[in-house]
Coordinates of C-alpha atoms in Angstrom, one line a residue:
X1 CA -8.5 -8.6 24.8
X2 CA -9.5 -9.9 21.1
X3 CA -8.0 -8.4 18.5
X4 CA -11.7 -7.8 17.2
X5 CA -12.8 -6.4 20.4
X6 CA -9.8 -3.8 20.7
X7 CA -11.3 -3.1 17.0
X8 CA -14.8 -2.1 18.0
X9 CA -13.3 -0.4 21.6
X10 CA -11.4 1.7 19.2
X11 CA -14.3 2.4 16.9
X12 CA -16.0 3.5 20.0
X13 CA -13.1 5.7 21.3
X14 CA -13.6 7.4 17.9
X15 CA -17.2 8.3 17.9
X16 CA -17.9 5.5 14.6
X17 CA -19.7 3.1 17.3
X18 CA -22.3 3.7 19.8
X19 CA -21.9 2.1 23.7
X20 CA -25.1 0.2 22.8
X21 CA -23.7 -1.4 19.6
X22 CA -20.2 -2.0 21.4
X23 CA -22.0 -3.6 23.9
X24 CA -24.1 -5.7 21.4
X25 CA -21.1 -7.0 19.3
X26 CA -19.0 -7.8 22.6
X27 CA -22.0 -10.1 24.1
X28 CA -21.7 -11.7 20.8
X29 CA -18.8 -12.3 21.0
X30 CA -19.2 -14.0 24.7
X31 CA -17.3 -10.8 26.5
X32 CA -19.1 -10.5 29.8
X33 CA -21.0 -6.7 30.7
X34 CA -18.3 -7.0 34.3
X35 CA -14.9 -6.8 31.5
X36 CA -17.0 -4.8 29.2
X37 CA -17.2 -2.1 31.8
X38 CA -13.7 -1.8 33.2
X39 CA -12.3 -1.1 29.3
X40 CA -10.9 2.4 29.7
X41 CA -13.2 5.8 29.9
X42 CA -13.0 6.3 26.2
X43 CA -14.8 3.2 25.5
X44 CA -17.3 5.1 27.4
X45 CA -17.2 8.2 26.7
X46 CA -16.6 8.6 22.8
X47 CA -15.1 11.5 21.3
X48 CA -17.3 13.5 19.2
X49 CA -16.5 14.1 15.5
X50 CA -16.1 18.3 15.1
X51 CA -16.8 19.9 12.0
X52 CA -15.4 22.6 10.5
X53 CA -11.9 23.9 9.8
X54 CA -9.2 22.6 7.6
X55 CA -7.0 19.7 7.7
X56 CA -3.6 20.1 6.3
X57 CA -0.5 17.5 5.5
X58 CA 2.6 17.9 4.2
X59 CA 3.4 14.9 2.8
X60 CA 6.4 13.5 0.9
X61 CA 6.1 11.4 -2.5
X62 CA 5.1 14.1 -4.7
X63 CA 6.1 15.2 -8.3
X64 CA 5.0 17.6 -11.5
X65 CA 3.6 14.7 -12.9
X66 CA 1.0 13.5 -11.0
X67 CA -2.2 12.7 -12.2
X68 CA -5.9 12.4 -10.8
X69 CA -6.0 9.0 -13.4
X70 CA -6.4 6.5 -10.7
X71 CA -5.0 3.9 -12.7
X72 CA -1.8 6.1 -12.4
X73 CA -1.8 6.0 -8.6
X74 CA 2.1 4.9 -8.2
X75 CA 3.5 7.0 -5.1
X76 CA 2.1 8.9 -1.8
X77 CA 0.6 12.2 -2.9
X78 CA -1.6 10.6 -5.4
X79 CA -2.5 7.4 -3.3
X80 CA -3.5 10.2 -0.2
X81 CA -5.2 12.2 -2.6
X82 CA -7.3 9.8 -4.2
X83 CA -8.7 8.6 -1.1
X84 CA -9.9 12.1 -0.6
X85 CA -12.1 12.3 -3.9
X86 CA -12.6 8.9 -4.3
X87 CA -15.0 6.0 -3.7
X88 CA -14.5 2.3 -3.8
X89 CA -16.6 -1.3 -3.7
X90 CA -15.2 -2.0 -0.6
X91 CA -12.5 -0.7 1.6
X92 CA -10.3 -2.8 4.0
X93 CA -10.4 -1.6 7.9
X94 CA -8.3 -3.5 11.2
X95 CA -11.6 -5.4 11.5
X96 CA -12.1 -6.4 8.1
X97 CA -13.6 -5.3 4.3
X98 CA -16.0 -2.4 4.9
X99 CA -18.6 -2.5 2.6
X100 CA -18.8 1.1 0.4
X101 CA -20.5 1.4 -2.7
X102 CA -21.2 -2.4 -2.7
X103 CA -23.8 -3.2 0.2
X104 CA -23.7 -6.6 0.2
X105 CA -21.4 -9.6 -2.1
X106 CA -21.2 -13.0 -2.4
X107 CA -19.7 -15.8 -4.6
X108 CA -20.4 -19.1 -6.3
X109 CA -19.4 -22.5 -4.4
X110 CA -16.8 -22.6 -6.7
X111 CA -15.1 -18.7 -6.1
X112 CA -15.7 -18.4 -9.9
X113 CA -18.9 -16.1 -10.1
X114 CA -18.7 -13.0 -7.7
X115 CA -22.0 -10.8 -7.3
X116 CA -21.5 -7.2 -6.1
X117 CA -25.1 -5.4 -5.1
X118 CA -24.3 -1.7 -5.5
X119 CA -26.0 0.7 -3.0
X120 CA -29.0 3.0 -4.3
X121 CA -28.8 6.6 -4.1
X122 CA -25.2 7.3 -4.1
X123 CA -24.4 10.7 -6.1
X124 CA -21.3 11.1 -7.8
X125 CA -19.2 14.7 -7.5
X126 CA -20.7 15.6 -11.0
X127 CA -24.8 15.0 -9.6
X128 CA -25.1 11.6 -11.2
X129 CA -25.6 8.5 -9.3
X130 CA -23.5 5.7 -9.1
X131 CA -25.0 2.9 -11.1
X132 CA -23.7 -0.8 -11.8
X133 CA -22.9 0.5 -15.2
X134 CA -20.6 2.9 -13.9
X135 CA -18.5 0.0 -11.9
X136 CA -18.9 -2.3 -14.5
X137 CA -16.8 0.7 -16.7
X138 CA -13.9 1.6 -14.0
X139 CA -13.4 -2.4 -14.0
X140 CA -13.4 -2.8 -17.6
X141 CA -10.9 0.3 -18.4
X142 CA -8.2 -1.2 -15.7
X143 CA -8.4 -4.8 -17.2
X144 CA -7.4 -2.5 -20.6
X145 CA -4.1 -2.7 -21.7
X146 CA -4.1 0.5 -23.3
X147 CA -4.8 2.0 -19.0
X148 CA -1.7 1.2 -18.1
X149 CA -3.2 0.1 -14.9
X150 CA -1.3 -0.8 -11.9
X151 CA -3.8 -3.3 -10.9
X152 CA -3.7 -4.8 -14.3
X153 CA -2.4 -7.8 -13.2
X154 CA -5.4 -8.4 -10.9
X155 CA -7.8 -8.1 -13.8
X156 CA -6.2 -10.5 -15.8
X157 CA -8.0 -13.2 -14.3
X158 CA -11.3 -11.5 -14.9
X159 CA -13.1 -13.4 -17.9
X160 CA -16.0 -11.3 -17.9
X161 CA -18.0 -8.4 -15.9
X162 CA -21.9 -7.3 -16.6
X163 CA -24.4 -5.1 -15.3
X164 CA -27.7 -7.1 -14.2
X165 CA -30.0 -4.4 -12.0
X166 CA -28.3 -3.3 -9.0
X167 CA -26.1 -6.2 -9.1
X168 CA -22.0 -6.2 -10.5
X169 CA -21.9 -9.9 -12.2
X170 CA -17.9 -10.6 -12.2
X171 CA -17.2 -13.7 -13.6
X172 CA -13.2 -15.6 -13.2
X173 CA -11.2 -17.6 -15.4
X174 CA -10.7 -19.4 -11.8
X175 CA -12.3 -19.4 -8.8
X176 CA -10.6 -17.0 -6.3
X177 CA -11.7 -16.9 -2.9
X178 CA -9.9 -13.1 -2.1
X179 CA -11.7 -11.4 -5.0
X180 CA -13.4 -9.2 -2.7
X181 CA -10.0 -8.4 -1.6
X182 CA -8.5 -7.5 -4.5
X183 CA -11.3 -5.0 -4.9
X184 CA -10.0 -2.9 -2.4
X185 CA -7.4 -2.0 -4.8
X186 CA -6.6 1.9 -4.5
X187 CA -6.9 1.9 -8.6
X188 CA -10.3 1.1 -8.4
X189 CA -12.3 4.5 -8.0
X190 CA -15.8 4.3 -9.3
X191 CA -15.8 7.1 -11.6
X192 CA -18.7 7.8 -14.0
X193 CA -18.9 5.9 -16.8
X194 CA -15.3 4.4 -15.3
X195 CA -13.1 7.1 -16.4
X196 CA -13.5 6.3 -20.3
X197 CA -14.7 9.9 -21.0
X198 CA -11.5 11.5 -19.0
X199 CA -10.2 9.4 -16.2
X200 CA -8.0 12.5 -15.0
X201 CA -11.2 14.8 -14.0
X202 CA -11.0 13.6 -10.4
X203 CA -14.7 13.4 -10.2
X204 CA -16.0 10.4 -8.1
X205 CA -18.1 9.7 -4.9
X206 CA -15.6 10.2 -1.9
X207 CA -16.0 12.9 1.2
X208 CA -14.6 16.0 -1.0
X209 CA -14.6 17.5 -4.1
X210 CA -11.5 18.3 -6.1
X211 CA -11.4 22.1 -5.8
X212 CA -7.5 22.6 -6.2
X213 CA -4.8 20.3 -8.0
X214 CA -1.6 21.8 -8.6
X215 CA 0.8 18.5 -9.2
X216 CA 3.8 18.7 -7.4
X217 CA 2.8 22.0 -5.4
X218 CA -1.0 21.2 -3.7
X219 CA -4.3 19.5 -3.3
X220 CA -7.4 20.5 -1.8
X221 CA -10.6 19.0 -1.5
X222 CA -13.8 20.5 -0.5
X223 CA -16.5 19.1 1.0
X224 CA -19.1 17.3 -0.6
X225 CA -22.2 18.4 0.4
X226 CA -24.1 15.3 -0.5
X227 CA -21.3 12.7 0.5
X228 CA -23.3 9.6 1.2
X229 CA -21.7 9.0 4.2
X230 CA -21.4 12.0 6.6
X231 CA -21.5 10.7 9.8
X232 CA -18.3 8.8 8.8
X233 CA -16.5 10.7 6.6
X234 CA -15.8 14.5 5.7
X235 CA -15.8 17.1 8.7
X236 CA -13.4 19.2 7.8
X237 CA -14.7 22.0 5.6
X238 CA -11.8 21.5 3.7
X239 CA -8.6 19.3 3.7
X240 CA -5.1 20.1 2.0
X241 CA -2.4 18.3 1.1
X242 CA 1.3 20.0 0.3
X243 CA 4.0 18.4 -1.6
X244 CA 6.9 18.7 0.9
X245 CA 9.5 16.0 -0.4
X246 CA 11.9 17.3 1.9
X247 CA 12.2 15.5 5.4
X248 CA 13.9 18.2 7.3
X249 CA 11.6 20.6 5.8
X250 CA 8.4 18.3 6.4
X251 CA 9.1 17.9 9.8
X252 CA 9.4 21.5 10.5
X253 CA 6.3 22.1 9.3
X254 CA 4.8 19.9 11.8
X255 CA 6.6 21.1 14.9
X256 CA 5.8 25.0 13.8
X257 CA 2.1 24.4 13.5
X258 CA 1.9 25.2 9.5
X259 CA 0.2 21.7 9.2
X260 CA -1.3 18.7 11.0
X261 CA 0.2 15.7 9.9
X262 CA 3.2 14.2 8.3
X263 CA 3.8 10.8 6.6
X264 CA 7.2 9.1 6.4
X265 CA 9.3 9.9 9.8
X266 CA 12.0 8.7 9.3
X267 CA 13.1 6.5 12.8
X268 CA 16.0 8.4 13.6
X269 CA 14.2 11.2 14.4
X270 CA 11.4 9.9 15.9
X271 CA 12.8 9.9 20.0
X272 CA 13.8 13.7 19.1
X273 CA 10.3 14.4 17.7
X274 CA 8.4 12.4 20.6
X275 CA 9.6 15.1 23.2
X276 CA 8.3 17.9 20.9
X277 CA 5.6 19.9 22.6
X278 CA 2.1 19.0 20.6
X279 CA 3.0 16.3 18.3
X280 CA 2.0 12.4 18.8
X281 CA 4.3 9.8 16.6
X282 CA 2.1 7.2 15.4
X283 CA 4.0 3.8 14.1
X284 CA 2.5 0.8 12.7
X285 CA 3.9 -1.8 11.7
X286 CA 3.1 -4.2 8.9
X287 CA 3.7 -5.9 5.8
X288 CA 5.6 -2.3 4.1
X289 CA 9.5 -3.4 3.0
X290 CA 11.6 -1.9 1.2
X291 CA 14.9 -2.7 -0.9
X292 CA 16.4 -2.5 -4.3
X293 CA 15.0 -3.8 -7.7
X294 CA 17.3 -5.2 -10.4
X295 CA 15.5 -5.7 -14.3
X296 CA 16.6 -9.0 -15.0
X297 CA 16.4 -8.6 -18.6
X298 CA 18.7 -5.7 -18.4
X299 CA 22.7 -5.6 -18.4
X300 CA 24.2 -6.8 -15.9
X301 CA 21.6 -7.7 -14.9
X302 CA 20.8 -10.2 -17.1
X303 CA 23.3 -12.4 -15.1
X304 CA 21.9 -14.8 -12.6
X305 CA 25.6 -14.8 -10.7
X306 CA 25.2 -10.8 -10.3
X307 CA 22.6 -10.7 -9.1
X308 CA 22.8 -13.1 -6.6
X309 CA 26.3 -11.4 -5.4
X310 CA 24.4 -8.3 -4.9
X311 CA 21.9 -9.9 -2.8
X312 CA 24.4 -11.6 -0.8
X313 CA 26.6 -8.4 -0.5
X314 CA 23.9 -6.0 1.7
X315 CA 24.1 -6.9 5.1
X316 CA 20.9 -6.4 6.2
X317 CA 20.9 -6.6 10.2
X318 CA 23.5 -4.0 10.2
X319 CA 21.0 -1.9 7.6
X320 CA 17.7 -2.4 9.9
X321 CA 19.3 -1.7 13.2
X322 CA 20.9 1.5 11.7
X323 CA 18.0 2.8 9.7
X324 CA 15.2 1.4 11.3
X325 CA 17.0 2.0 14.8
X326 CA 14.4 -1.0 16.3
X327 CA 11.1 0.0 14.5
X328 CA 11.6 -2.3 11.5
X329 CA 12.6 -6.1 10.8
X330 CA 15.1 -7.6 8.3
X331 CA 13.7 -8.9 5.2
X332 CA 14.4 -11.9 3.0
X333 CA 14.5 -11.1 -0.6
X334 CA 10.7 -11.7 -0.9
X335 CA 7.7 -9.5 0.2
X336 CA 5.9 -11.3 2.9
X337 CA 6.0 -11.9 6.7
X338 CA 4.4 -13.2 9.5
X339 CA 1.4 -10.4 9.2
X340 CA 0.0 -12.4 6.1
X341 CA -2.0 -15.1 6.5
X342 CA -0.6 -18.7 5.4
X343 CA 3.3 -17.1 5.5
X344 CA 5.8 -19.8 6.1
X345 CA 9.6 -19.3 7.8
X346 CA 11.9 -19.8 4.9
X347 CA 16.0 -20.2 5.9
X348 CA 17.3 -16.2 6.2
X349 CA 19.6 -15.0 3.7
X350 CA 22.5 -14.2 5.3
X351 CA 25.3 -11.4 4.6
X352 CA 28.2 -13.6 2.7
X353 CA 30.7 -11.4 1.4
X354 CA 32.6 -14.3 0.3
X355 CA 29.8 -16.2 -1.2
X356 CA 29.2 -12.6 -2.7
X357 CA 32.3 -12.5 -4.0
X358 CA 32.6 -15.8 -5.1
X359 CA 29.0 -15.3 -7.2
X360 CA 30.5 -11.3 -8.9
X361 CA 33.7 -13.5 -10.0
X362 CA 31.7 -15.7 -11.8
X363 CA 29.6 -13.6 -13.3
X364 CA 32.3 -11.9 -15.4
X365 CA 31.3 -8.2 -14.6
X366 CA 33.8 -5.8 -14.4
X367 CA 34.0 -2.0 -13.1
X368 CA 30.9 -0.4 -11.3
X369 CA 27.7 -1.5 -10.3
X370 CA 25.6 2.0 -10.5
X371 CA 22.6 1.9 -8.1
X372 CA 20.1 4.9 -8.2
X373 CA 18.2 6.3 -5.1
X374 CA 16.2 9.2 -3.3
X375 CA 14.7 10.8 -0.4
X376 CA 11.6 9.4 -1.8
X377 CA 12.6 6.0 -2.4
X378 CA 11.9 5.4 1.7
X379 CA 12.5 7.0 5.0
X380 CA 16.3 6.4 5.0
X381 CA 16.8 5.3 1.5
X382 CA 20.2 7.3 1.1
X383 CA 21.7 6.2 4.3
X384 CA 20.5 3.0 3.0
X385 CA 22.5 3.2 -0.3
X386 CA 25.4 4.2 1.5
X387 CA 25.4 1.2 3.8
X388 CA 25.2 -0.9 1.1
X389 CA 27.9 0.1 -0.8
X390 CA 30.1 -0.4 2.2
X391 CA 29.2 -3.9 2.8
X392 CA 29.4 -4.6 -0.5
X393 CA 33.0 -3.3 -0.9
X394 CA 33.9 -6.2 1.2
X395 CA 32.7 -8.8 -1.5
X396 CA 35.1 -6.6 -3.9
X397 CA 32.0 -5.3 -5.4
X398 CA 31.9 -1.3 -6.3
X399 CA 28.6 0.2 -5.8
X400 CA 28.5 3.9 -7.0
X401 CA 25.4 5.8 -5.8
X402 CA 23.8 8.2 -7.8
X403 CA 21.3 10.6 -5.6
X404 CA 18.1 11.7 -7.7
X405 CA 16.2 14.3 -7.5
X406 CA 13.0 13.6 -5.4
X407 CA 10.5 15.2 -8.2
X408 CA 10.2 13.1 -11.2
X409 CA 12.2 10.0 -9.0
X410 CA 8.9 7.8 -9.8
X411 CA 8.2 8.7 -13.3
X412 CA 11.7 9.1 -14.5
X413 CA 14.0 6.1 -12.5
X414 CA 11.0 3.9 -11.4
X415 CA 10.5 1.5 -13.5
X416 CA 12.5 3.0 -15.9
X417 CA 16.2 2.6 -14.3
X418 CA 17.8 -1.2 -14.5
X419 CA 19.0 -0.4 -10.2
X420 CA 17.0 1.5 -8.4
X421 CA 15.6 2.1 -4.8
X422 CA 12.0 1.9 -4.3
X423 CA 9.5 1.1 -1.7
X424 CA 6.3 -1.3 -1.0
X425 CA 2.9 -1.0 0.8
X426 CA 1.9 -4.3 2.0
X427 CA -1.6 -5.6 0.3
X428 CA -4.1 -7.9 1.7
X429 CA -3.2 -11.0 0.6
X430 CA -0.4 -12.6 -0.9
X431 CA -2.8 -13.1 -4.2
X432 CA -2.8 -9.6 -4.6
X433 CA 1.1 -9.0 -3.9
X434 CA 1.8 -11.1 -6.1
X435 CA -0.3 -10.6 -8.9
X436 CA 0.8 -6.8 -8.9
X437 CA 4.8 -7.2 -9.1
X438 CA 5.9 -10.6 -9.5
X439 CA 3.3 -12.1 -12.2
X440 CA 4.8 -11.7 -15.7
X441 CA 2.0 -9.9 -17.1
X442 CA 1.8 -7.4 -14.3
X443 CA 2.1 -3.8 -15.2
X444 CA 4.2 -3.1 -12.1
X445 CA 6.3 -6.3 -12.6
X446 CA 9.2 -4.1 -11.9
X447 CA 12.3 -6.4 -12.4
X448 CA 10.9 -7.8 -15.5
X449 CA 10.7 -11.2 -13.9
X450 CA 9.2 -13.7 -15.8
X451 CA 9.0 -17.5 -14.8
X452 CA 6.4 -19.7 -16.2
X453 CA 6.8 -22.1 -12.9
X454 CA 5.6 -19.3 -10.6
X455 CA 2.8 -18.3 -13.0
X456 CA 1.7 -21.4 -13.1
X457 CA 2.0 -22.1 -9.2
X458 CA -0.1 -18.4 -8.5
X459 CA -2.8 -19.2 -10.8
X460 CA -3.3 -22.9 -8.8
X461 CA -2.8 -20.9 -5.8
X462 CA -5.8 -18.9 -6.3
X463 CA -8.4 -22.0 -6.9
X464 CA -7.2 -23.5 -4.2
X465 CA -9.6 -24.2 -1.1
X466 CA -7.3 -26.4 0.8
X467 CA -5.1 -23.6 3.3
X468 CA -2.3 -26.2 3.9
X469 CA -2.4 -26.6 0.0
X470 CA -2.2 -23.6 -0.6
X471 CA 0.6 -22.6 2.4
X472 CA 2.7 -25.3 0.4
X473 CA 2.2 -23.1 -2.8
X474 CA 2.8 -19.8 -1.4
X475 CA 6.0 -21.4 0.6
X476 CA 7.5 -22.3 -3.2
X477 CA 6.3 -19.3 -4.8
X478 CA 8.1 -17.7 -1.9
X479 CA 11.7 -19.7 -2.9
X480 CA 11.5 -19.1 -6.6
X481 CA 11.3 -14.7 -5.9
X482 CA 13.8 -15.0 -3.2
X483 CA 16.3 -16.9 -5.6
X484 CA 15.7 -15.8 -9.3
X485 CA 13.9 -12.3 -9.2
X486 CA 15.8 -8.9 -9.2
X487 CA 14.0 -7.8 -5.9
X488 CA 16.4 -7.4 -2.9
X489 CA 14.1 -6.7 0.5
X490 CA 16.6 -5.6 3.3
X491 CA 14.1 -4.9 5.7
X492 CA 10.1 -4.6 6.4
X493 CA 9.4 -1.3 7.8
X494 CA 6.2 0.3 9.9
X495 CA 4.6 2.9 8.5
X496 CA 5.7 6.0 11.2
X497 CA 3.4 9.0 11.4
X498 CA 3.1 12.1 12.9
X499 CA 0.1 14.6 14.1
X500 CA -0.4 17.8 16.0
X501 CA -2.4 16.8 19.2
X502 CA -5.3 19.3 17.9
X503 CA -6.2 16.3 15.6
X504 CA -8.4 13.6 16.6
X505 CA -10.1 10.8 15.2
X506 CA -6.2 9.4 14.3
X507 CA -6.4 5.2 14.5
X508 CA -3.9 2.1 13.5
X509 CA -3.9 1.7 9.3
X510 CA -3.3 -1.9 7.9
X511 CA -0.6 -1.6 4.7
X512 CA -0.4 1.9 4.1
X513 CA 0.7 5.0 5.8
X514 CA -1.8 7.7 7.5
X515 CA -4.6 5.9 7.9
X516 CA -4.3 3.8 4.9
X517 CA -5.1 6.7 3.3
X518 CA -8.1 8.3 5.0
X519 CA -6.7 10.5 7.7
X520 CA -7.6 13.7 5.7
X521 CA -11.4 11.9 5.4
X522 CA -11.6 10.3 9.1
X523 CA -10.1 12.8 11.1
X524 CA -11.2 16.3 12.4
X525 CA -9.6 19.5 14.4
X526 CA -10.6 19.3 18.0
X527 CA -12.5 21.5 19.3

């Protein structure tokens, strides 16, 4: 079976497609009415939505400081939340974009002049309705510096955006033929006016209302009552999200029936969970890796030979088999696999601890290498630590791990620290990957790696029609991270869930955990 006809059966299993409209988009797609009807009974017989109740997660990635600014969205508690209040152009689904508060979008021959027809009658949380105004706002304040934005480095190749009627005029500095894709940024909640008046007050045009935020404790949401979209979105009466950083604590949550879904298993738990009574695991994997970011314009740092000894010194089949105990891949020091589009094969990195050793000699450093890490960082990202400073030993290299506290890990070490672990949700496209960490001007360019030659080869990227071109520029964008960044990627992970089986409505995400995000909106209690 297609991939986009297990994407409709699914929508059908859920209750989001009638038989009629399966049947329609299958004959379209040549299936004949004989396969159509010997797909399984749920095909058939869809579930039906239930409303009522309320939804509740326990979810790791969590911290005091938190904010409802979307253009602060940097870890899971945030990210899950927003997609609770908020409302977006488009959104991306298994089968494609999903068009929200844009209807309908199109573009010039050239990529350079995208139009964005916003729908009528869409009410904000506040009673106002969403106008092109309003978008053209939330995209002006995240192409500001002063935001802070972490999609700023998506909005620096915006040259200009304007209101014309119902239509969003964005116009590029080059043509870029996954603009649309970039819009699906998680920063970019339509909020009135676009957040200039206070881009913290949570108010936009998602499935619930804020009713409780308590950073680093809870979250609720409530349901809107005039949520454009009901029949899609929003059955629960309420949904609620606690800050449970805690793994062991997390999943014990799950198993006594405090709450109904968890994010982050980590895989060595996952066989003992599976034969708990009531709970489904749900893996997917993906484009999410994870790893260890050196600033490169930070001591030692600073040293081309360090940093490649440390990259040479993890051994990173030994790392994947024992953390990701067979749900994960090993990585190659730069963010992309085979589930992006135009990837290439590039020669795997090996573990060399006489290479390794060979590089540390030559860089001159002397003593300790200190690398900070959390339960937060990733499912595993202690064990990980560990791991690594073993097989770095045997390059004569001393790792000392420092353990951090899981609240205040992203606003106080992110970012902040020169060593640090950390962890990444696939995006899209490799534009948009690339353009949020790895382009110097990036707000989350988070090894401070700056090189002109890969600017300049992800700017010609974009305005390039041509896919084997453009596979040839990705390929040496690809060479130039693996060899001269600060990022180390040990392995790609899925994202692992879990779920009571009172939930329902539960289906495959693309880059991000739970649903990308919308469990809380998609799902319901069963009956």
């Amino acid at each position: 079976m297609s991939k986009e006809l297990e994407y409709l059966s699914h929508h059908v299993s859920l209750g989001r497609m009638s038989r009629r409209d399966f049947l329609g988009r299958a004959a379209a797609l040549g299936v004949a009415t004989p396969f159509v009807n010997s797909l399984p009974s749920s095909v058939a017989m869809a579930e039906e939505p239930v409303r009522g109740g309320i939804i509740k997660a326990a979810i790791q990635g969590g911290q005091t400081t938190n904010s409802l600014d979307p253009a602060a969205i940097s870890s899971q508690i945030p990210f899950n939340f927003s997609k609770v209040w908020g409302e977006y152009l488009v959104a991306l689904e298994p089968g494609g974009l999903e068009r929200r508060l844009a209807e309908e979008f199109g573009s010039s021959a050239d990529a350079k002049v995208w139009t964005f027809k916003i729908r009528n009658g869409v009410e904000f949380h506040n009673g106002k309705t969403v106008t092109a105004e309003d978008v053209v706002a939330t995209l002006e304040r995240h192409s500001n510096e002063q935001s802070r934005s972490g999609a700023l480095g998506i909005t620096r190749g915006i040259e200009s955006i304007k209101a014309q009627g119902r239509d969003v005029v964005v116009t590029l500095k080059e043509g870029n033929s996954d603009l649309p894709y970039l819009m699906a940024d998680y920063h970019f909640i339509i909020q009135p006016n676009g957040g200039k008046d206070d881009p913290a007050a949570g108010i936009s045009a998602g499935p619930y209302k804020v009713a409780v935020n308590q950073p680093g404790t809870r979250h609720v949401g409530e349901r809107f009552k005039n949520f454009w979209q009901p029949d899609k979105m929003g059955f629960a009466d309420q949904v609620e999200i606690i800050v449970v950083n805690d793994p062991t604590a997390q999943t014990s949550a799950l198993q006594g029936g405090q709450v109904h879904m968890i994010n982050r298993v980590e895989p060595k738990i996952v066989d003992l969970l599976k034969h708990v009574p009531g709970v489904e695991i749900k893996p997917v994997s993906g484009p999410g890796h994870v790893g260890f970011i050196m600033q490169c314009d930070t001591a030692p740092f600073d040293n081309f030979d360090l940093r490649m000894a440390l990259k040479l010194a993890i051994n990173r089949e030994e790392m994947a088999d024992k953390i990701q105990r067979g749900y994960g891949s090993v990585g190659n020091d730069f963010p992309i696999n085979a589930s992006y589009p135009l990837f290439t094969e590039i020669e795997q990195r090996p573990y060399d601890p006489d290479k390794a050793k060979f590089h540390y000699n030559k860089s001159g450093h002397d003593g300790t290498v200190l690398l900070r890490t959390a339960n937060v960082a990733f499912p595993g990202a202690v064990d990980a630590a560990q791991l690594y400073q073993q097989s770095a030993a045997k390059a004569g290299i001393k790792l000392e791990i420092k353990r951090e506290p899981g609240d205040g890990y992203w606003s106080e070490v992110y970012l902040k620290q020169p060593f640090c672990a950390t962890y990444w949700s696939g995006r899209p496209t490799q534009d948009q990957i690339y353009s949020t960490f790895y382009q110097s001007s990036a707000q989350w360019n988070e090894t401070h790696f700056f090189n002109e030659k890969f600017d300049k080869l992800l700017t010609e990227a974009r305005a390039e029609f041509d896919q084997d071109k453009r596979k040839n520029l990705y390929h040496q964008m690809a060479l130039i991270v693996r060899d001269q960044s600060g990022f180390i990627i040990p392995m790609f992970i899925p994202n692992i869930d879990a779920i009571s089986d009172k939930v329902g409505g539960f289906g495959p995400g693309i880059n991000f955990e739970l649903m990308d995000g919308y469990a809380l909106d998609k799902c319901w209690l069963k009956a």
